[in-house]
Each structure stands twice: as C-alpha cells, then as structure tokens.
Amino acid sequence: MSYTITDKIAVVTGAGRGIGKAIAEMLAANGAHVICVSKSPESCGAVAEGINANGGKAKAVAVDVSDGPAVKQVCEELLNEFGTIDILVNNAGITRDGLLFRMSEDDWSSVINTNLSSCFYWTKGLARPMTRKRWGRIVNITSVSGIAGNAGQINYAAAKAGMIGFTKSVAREFASRSVTCNAVAPGFITTDMTASFVENASEAILANIPLKKFGEAADIANIVTYLCSEESKYVTGQVFTIDGGMVM
Ligand code: NAP
C-alpha cells in the first residue's frame, strides 16, 4: 500500500530500533525525507544510512528527547536547515517497571520525561510552521498500558495515558489549521523493549491476545504511515489500538 507523503519532511523520534525504525523506513519508502532521532548516534546513524543506501532520503540526529533545552535547540536547527517540518512522530520511549512501593523517584520521572514531556518539547518546537502552512501530521505512540493500566507500570501507564490527553488536546488546538494529531496504542510488539518479557512469559501473554500472536513493528508502521499521509486528512484526535484484540 502506498500513501501520499512524497517530499514531506518527517521527524521520527526513537528511530534507532524497533517500532521507530520501521516507521522511519516506511515513511522513507513512501517518499518522505526522514530525520531519524535516537539517543545514541550509532543507532539513528545506521538507520539513516540504510535508508539513504536504499535510495531514500534521511538524516540522523542524536539527542536525549527528555532534555527540553537540547530538543529546543535541535528543533531550531532543523527548521533553519529544512525551512519546515511536515510530520512529527513522537515514538521514543522507555520502561522502568516496578511495583509502586518499590519504584524510585528517578524511575518515575525518567519514564514521565522520556515518554510524555518529550511530546511537549518536540510538538512545541516543530508545530508552528505546520499551523502556518495549514498542513501537518503529529502521531504519538502511546500503549495499551495507557488505556487499560498495568500493575508494575504506574509510571509508564501514567505517561502513556498522559500522551492520550495530550494528543486529543493538540488535535483540538490545531484542527482549525488542518494539522491533525492522533495516537497509536500498540499491544505486544516484538522489539528490544519487550524481548525479555516475551521470552519469560510468552504463554501467559499469548493467553490474553485473541489473535494469539505478538505484533510486528511493521503492524504499527503501517497505520502510522497512513496517519502521516494526505489520505488521513479527516482523522484527528483518535487513538488506534493495534494489539491483536487484547483491549476491546
Ligand atoms: P525500543 O526497541 O526499546 O527502541 C526505543 C527507541 O527509542 C530507541 O531508538 C532509543 O534510542 C530511543 N530512545 C529511548 N530513550 C530515548 C531518549 N531519552 N532520547 C532519545 N531517544 C530515546 O522500543 P520499541 O519497542 O520500538 O518502542 C517504541 C515506542 O512504542 C515506545 O514509545 C514504546 O513505549 C511504545 N510501545 C512499544 C510496545 C512494544 O510492545 N514494543 C508496546 C506499546 C508501546 P537508542 O537506539 O539510542 O537506544
């Protein structure tokens, strides 16, 4: 399936691995110029290099998405270099799981800052040109944990639930400028983030997934690519759950 994204400039955070890498590659395959963001220069560098080697257009930027001033500076540099950004995918995220009584303040704040505050920094830094030219797409990668809650993940579930409120509010603020903002909530997708989980509790997890299999990064990239395209112009403020039927 191909979508109309040609020559749009897209920023994808957390593009060094897993879901973000699949999103960056699919956007590039559909004609976007993709800025791949990750924490380490090696991972986003390798993804951008791969896209360029396959005939696409990509650039790598290494920055800690939870560092507000650093993200502000990167956004200014990108707007100077490209003139505009059309698409923003807030995908970078981490987990620091633990039960409430054992959770440190650092585990709480690092998860809130990396998953949720980062959406505020990037959207504030990049959305103004979208509203001026009356075209823009913002997609936030939340989680089923943010919809249903999850024992042992109060920090992560709170951050991901916050992203849903953020998404709906941005959608309302920017709707009159034809800038859409949607969220995608994955279930269990096989990536580095879920590797140990899936290895240790595979049977127990599968018992709760009606489709009886884990998702692939491409399952998320498919819907994100649609939400970044011209074809999704009448869709905003929505949360798309891609989880094999776990949350209905
Ligand atoms: P992953 O394989 O662990 O990859 C995470 C990516 O985010 C990496 O490229 C990493 O950079 C980047 N990142 C993490 N912290 C960062 C920071 N402070 N600054 C900049 N970049 C940072 O994760 P994933 O499984 O693909 O998950 C992607 C998103 O989907 C996350 O928001 C996650 O919460 C969400 N999600 C995933 C699942 C799942 O089953 N996998 C389910 C629900 C939701 P480096 O490469 O430099 O380390």
GROMACS .gro file of C-alpha atoms and ligand atoms in nm:
model
  296
    1MET     CA    1   0.000   0.000   0.000
    2SER     CA    2   0.146   0.338  -0.088
    3TYR     CA    3   0.040   0.671   0.056
    4THR     CA    4   0.081   1.034  -0.050
    5ILE     CA    5   0.374   1.160   0.157
    6THR     CA    6   0.619   1.245  -0.120
    7ASP     CA    7   0.869   1.518  -0.031
    8LYS     CA    8   0.724   1.576   0.315
    9ILE     CA    9   0.984   1.630   0.587
   10ALA     CA   10   0.930   1.393   0.881
   11VAL     CA   11   1.088   1.371   1.226
   12VAL     CA   12   1.067   1.029   1.393
   13THR     CA   13   1.196   1.001   1.750
   14GLY     CA   14   1.326   0.667   1.874
   15ALA     CA   15   1.403   0.575   1.514
   16GLY     CA   16   1.718   0.381   1.601
   17ARG     CA   17   1.546   0.049   1.668
   18GLY     CA   18   1.218  -0.139   1.682
   19ILE     CA   19   0.895   0.042   1.601
   20GLY     CA   20   1.058   0.379   1.528
   21LYS     CA   21   1.300   0.223   1.280
   22ALA     CA   22   1.010   0.053   1.097
   23ILE     CA   23   0.818   0.384   1.089
   24ALA     CA   24   1.119   0.577   0.956
   25GLU     CA   25   1.182   0.319   0.685
   26MET     CA   26   0.817   0.304   0.577
   27LEU     CA   27   0.782   0.684   0.564
   28ALA     CA   28   1.100   0.700   0.355
   29ALA     CA   29   0.976   0.423   0.125
   30ASN     CA   30   0.666   0.638   0.066
   31GLY     CA   31   0.880   0.936  -0.036
   32ALA     CA   32   0.931   1.134   0.284
   33HIS     CA   33   1.264   1.286   0.383
   34VAL     CA   34   1.309   1.140   0.730
   35ILE     CA   35   1.503   1.281   1.023
   36CYS     CA   36   1.583   0.980   1.242
   37VAL     CA   37   1.626   1.070   1.610
   38SER     CA   38   1.766   0.843   1.880
   39LYS     CA   39   1.970   0.877   2.196
   40SER     CA   40   2.285   0.715   2.061
   41PRO     CA   41   2.438   0.841   1.734
   42GLU     CA   42   2.513   0.483   1.628
   43SER     CA   43   2.154   0.357   1.609
   44CYS     CA   44   1.993   0.655   1.429
   45GLY     CA   45   2.305   0.681   1.212
   46ALA     CA   46   2.274   0.320   1.096
   47VAL     CA   47   1.903   0.359   1.017
   48ALA     CA   48   1.955   0.682   0.820
   49GLU     CA   49   2.246   0.523   0.636
   50GLY     CA   50   2.030   0.223   0.543
   51ILE     CA   51   1.751   0.447   0.411
   52ASN     CA   52   1.996   0.652   0.203
   53ALA     CA   53   2.161   0.334   0.071
   54ASN     CA   54   1.817   0.215  -0.048
   55GLY     CA   55   1.757   0.534  -0.246
   56GLY     CA   56   1.558   0.719   0.021
   57LYS     CA   57   1.637   1.046   0.198
   58ALA     CA   58   1.732   1.051   0.565
   59LYS     CA   59   1.941   1.232   0.822
   60ALA     CA   60   2.039   1.119   1.172
   61VAL     CA   61   2.016   1.334   1.484
   62ALA     CA   62   2.127   1.208   1.825
   63VAL     CA   63   1.963   1.385   2.119
   64ASP     CA   64   1.809   1.291   2.453
   65VAL     CA   65   1.436   1.356   2.396
   66SER     CA   66   1.382   1.414   2.768
   67ASP     CA   67   1.621   1.712   2.768
   68GLY     CA   68   1.397   2.012   2.693
   69PRO     CA   69   1.668   2.270   2.611
   70ALA     CA   70   1.857   2.022   2.388
   71VAL     CA   71   1.539   1.934   2.196
   72LYS     CA   72   1.457   2.307   2.155
   73GLN     CA   73   1.800   2.365   2.002
   74VAL     CA   74   1.765   2.066   1.764
   75CYS     CA   75   1.420   2.188   1.654
   76GLU     CA   76   1.560   2.534   1.576
   77GLU     CA   77   1.848   2.381   1.378
   78LEU     CA   78   1.612   2.155   1.181
   79LEU     CA   79   1.377   2.443   1.097
   80ASN     CA   80   1.677   2.651   0.982
   81GLU     CA   81   1.804   2.366   0.766
   82PHE     CA   82   1.474   2.240   0.616
   83GLY     CA   83   1.256   2.552   0.639
   84THR     CA   84   0.968   2.343   0.770
   85ILE     CA   85   0.878   2.008   0.922
   86ASP     CA   86   0.553   1.848   0.800
   87ILE     CA   87   0.532   1.532   1.008
   88LEU     CA   88   0.627   1.455   1.368
   89VAL     CA   89   0.614   1.104   1.514
   90ASN     CA   90   0.674   1.102   1.890
   91ASN     CA   91   0.781   0.740   1.932
   92ALA     CA   92   1.084   0.740   2.167
   93GLY     CA   93   1.001   0.567   2.492
   94ILE     CA   94   1.140   0.365   2.780
   95THR     CA   95   1.010   0.144   3.059
   96ARG     CA   96   1.139   0.124   3.418
   97ASP     CA   97   0.894  -0.128   3.561
   98GLY     CA   98   0.832  -0.196   3.930
   99LEU     CA   99   0.554  -0.208   4.186
  100LEU     CA  100   0.456   0.125   4.339
  101PHE     CA  101   0.620   0.073   4.681
  102ARG     CA  102   0.949  -0.023   4.517
  103MET     CA  103   0.952   0.241   4.245
  104SER     CA  104   1.219   0.510   4.288
  105GLU     CA  105   1.152   0.874   4.213
  106ASP     CA  106   1.410   0.851   3.936
  107ASP     CA  107   1.223   0.559   3.772
  108TRP     CA  108   0.906   0.768   3.790
  109SER     CA  109   1.049   1.089   3.646
  110SER     CA  110   1.269   0.937   3.377
  111VAL     CA  111   0.972   0.747   3.231
  112ILE     CA  112   0.741   1.051   3.251
  113ASN     CA  113   1.004   1.276   3.093
  114THR     CA  114   1.114   1.041   2.816
  115ASN     CA  115   0.765   0.930   2.709
  116LEU     CA  116   0.544   1.231   2.786
  117SER     CA  117   0.743   1.553   2.835
  118SER     CA  118   0.930   1.477   2.512
  119CYS     CA  119   0.599   1.506   2.320
  120PHE     CA  120   0.557   1.858   2.461
  121TYR     CA  121   0.915   1.960   2.370
  122TRP     CA  122   0.902   1.829   2.010
  123THR     CA  123   0.549   1.945   1.934
  124LYS     CA  124   0.617   2.293   2.071
  125GLY     CA  125   0.945   2.306   1.880
  126LEU     CA  126   0.813   2.193   1.541
  127ALA     CA  127   0.440   2.258   1.507
  128ARG     CA  128   0.437   2.633   1.439
  129PRO     CA  129   0.530   2.603   1.068
  130MET     CA  130   0.265   2.330   1.030
  131THR     CA  131  -0.005   2.563   1.162
  132ARG     CA  132   0.118   2.849   0.937
  133LYS     CA  133   0.104   2.646   0.617
  134ARG     CA  134  -0.213   2.467   0.726
  135TRP     CA  135  -0.080   2.115   0.681
  136GLY     CA  136   0.074   1.893   0.942
  137ARG     CA  137   0.063   1.545   1.093
  138ILE     CA  138   0.153   1.457   1.451
  139VAL     CA  139   0.139   1.095   1.567
  140ASN     CA  140   0.214   0.991   1.925
  141ILE     CA  141   0.300   0.631   2.010
  142THR     CA  142   0.123   0.551   2.335
  143SER     CA  143   0.043   0.199   2.466
  144VAL     CA  144  -0.242  -0.028   2.573
  145SER     CA  145  -0.096   0.025   2.924
  146GLY     CA  146  -0.210   0.387   2.898
  147ILE     CA  147  -0.566   0.275   2.819
  148ALA     CA  148  -0.614  -0.025   3.050
  149GLY     CA  149  -0.343   0.037   3.314
  150ASN     CA  150  -0.090  -0.229   3.411
  151ALA     CA  151   0.034  -0.347   3.752
  152GLY     CA  152   0.406  -0.279   3.778
  153GLN     CA  153   0.392   0.003   3.523
  154ILE     CA  154   0.234   0.300   3.701
  155ASN     CA  155   0.500   0.536   3.566
  156TYR     CA  156   0.470   0.407   3.209
  157ALA     CA  157   0.088   0.380   3.215
  158ALA     CA  158   0.060   0.734   3.356
  159ALA     CA  159   0.294   0.869   3.086
  160LYS     CA  160   0.111   0.685   2.808
  161ALA     CA  161  -0.233   0.793   2.939
  162GLY     CA  162  -0.096   1.148   2.953
  163MET     CA  163   0.002   1.117   2.588
  164ILE     CA  164  -0.361   1.040   2.502
  165GLY     CA  165  -0.485   1.358   2.675
  166PHE     CA  166  -0.201   1.548   2.507
  167THR     CA  167  -0.300   1.406   2.165
  168LYS     CA  168  -0.668   1.497   2.199
  169SER     CA  169  -0.589   1.849   2.322
  170VAL     CA  170  -0.335   1.918   2.045
  171ALA     CA  171  -0.591   1.784   1.794
  172ARG     CA  172  -0.847   2.036   1.921
  173GLU     CA  173  -0.596   2.326   1.930
  174PHE     CA  174  -0.469   2.272   1.575
  175ALA     CA  175  -0.779   2.142   1.397
  176SER     CA  176  -0.869   2.482   1.251
  177ARG     CA  177  -0.523   2.483   1.084
  178SER     CA  178  -0.567   2.137   0.925
  179VAL     CA  179  -0.293   1.993   1.145
  180THR     CA  180  -0.402   1.652   1.271
  181CYS     CA  181  -0.283   1.476   1.586
  182ASN     CA  182  -0.352   1.111   1.657
  183ALA     CA  183  -0.221   0.839   1.887
  184VAL     CA  184  -0.138   0.475   1.818
  185ALA     CA  185  -0.150   0.231   2.111
  186PRO     CA  186   0.048  -0.089   2.044
  187GLY     CA  187  -0.005  -0.408   2.242
  188PHE     CA  188   0.285  -0.659   2.249
  189ILE     CA  189   0.517  -0.593   1.960
  190THR     CA  190   0.841  -0.790   1.933
  191THR     CA  191   1.124  -0.538   1.981
  192ASP     CA  192   1.418  -0.492   2.219
  193MET     CA  193   1.175  -0.332   2.469
  194THR     CA  194   0.967  -0.650   2.504
  195ALA     CA  195   1.235  -0.912   2.433
  196SER     CA  196   1.291  -1.036   2.791
  197PHE     CA  197   0.921  -1.010   2.873
  198VAL     CA  198   0.820  -1.215   2.570
  199GLU     CA  199   1.094  -1.471   2.637
  200ASN     CA  200   0.995  -1.524   3.003
  201ALA     CA  201   0.616  -1.506   2.990
  202SER     CA  202   0.525  -1.590   2.634
  203GLU     CA  203   0.245  -1.839   2.710
  204ALA     CA  204   0.081  -1.620   2.976
  205ILE     CA  205   0.082  -1.316   2.748
  206LEU     CA  206  -0.048  -1.504   2.444
  207ALA     CA  207  -0.340  -1.635   2.651
  208ASN     CA  208  -0.468  -1.274   2.667
  209ILE     CA  209  -0.426  -1.196   2.298
  210PRO     CA  210  -0.728  -1.304   2.092
  211LEU     CA  211  -0.521  -1.324   1.770
  212LYS     CA  212  -0.274  -1.550   1.961
  213LYS     CA  213   0.044  -1.389   1.832
  214PHE     CA  214   0.272  -1.095   1.901
  215GLY     CA  215   0.268  -0.797   1.669
  216GLU     CA  216   0.549  -0.685   1.441
  217ALA     CA  217   0.694  -0.335   1.417
  218ALA     CA  218   0.553  -0.316   1.063
  219ASP     CA  219   0.198  -0.356   1.202
  220ILE     CA  220   0.247  -0.023   1.381
  221ALA     CA  221   0.439   0.142   1.096
  222ASN     CA  222   0.151   0.069   0.856
  223ILE     CA  223  -0.107   0.268   1.048
  224VAL     CA  224   0.139   0.544   1.139
  225THR     CA  225   0.227   0.587   0.770
  226TYR     CA  226  -0.143   0.622   0.688
  227LEU     CA  227  -0.187   0.878   0.970
  228CYS     CA  228   0.107   1.081   0.831
  229SER     CA  229  -0.033   1.086   0.477
  230GLU     CA  230  -0.266   1.307   0.277
  231GLU     CA  231  -0.521   1.024   0.281
  232SER     CA  232  -0.584   1.061   0.658
  233LYS     CA  233  -0.685   1.428   0.632
  234TYR     CA  234  -1.025   1.376   0.802
  235VAL     CA  235  -0.887   1.182   1.101
  236THR     CA  236  -0.783   1.364   1.418
  237GLY     CA  237  -0.789   1.322   1.797
  238GLN     CA  238  -0.816   0.943   1.773
  239VAL     CA  239  -0.641   0.656   1.949
  240PHE     CA  240  -0.580   0.346   1.734
  241THR     CA  241  -0.522   0.030   1.935
  242ILE     CA  242  -0.310  -0.225   1.748
  243ASP     CA  243  -0.290  -0.520   1.985
  244GLY     CA  244  -0.430  -0.839   1.836
  245GLY     CA  245  -0.764  -0.769   2.005
  246MET     CA  246  -0.639  -0.750   2.366
  247VAL     CA  247  -0.826  -0.431   2.456
  248MET     CA  248  -1.175  -0.413   2.306
  249NAP     P1  249   1.292   0.009   2.165
  249NAP     O1  250   1.312  -0.106   2.072
  249NAP     O2  251   1.341  -0.001   2.304
  249NAP     O3  252   1.353   0.141   2.094
  249NAP     C1  253   1.341   0.265   2.160
  249NAP     C2  254   1.399   0.374   2.075
  249NAP     O4  255   1.377   0.497   2.148
  249NAP     C3  256   1.549   0.362   2.054
  249NAP     O5  257   1.585   0.404   1.924
  249NAP     C4  258   1.608   0.455   2.159
  249NAP     O6  259   1.731   0.517   2.124
  249NAP     C5  260   1.501   0.563   2.164
  249NAP     N1  261   1.507   0.634   2.291
  249NAP     C6  262   1.481   0.586   2.416
  249NAP     N2  263   1.502   0.682   2.508
  249NAP     C7  264   1.544   0.791   2.440
  249NAP     C8  265   1.584   0.921   2.478
  249NAP     N3  266   1.584   0.961   2.607
  249NAP     N4  267   1.622   1.008   2.382
  249NAP     C9  268   1.622   0.971   2.252
  249NAP     N5  269   1.583   0.851   2.209
  249NAP    C10  270   1.547   0.762   2.302
  249NAP     O7  271   1.135   0.045   2.178
  249NAP     P2  272   1.009  -0.001   2.090
  249NAP     O8  273   0.961  -0.129   2.142
  249NAP     O9  274   1.039   0.014   1.946
  249NAP    O10  275   0.902   0.110   2.135
  249NAP    C11  276   0.879   0.229   2.062
  249NAP    C12  277   0.761   0.302   2.124
  249NAP    O11  278   0.646   0.217   2.122
  249NAP    C13  279   0.783   0.342   2.270
  249NAP    O12  280   0.726   0.467   2.295
  249NAP    C14  281   0.710   0.235   2.346
  249NAP    O13  282   0.667   0.280   2.472
  249NAP    C15  283   0.593   0.209   2.253
  249NAP     N6  284   0.533   0.077   2.273
  249NAP    C16  285   0.602  -0.036   2.245
  249NAP    C17  286   0.542  -0.160   2.265
  249NAP    C18  287   0.610  -0.289   2.233
  249NAP    O14  288   0.548  -0.394   2.254
  249NAP     N7  289   0.731  -0.288   2.182
  249NAP    C19  290   0.411  -0.166   2.315
  249NAP    C20  291   0.344  -0.048   2.344
  249NAP    C21  292   0.406   0.073   2.322
  249NAP     P3  293   1.869   0.431   2.115
  249NAP    O15  294   1.855   0.349   1.989
  249NAP    O16  295   1.974   0.535   2.105
  249NAP    O17  296   1.874   0.349   2.239
   0.00000   0.00000   0.00000
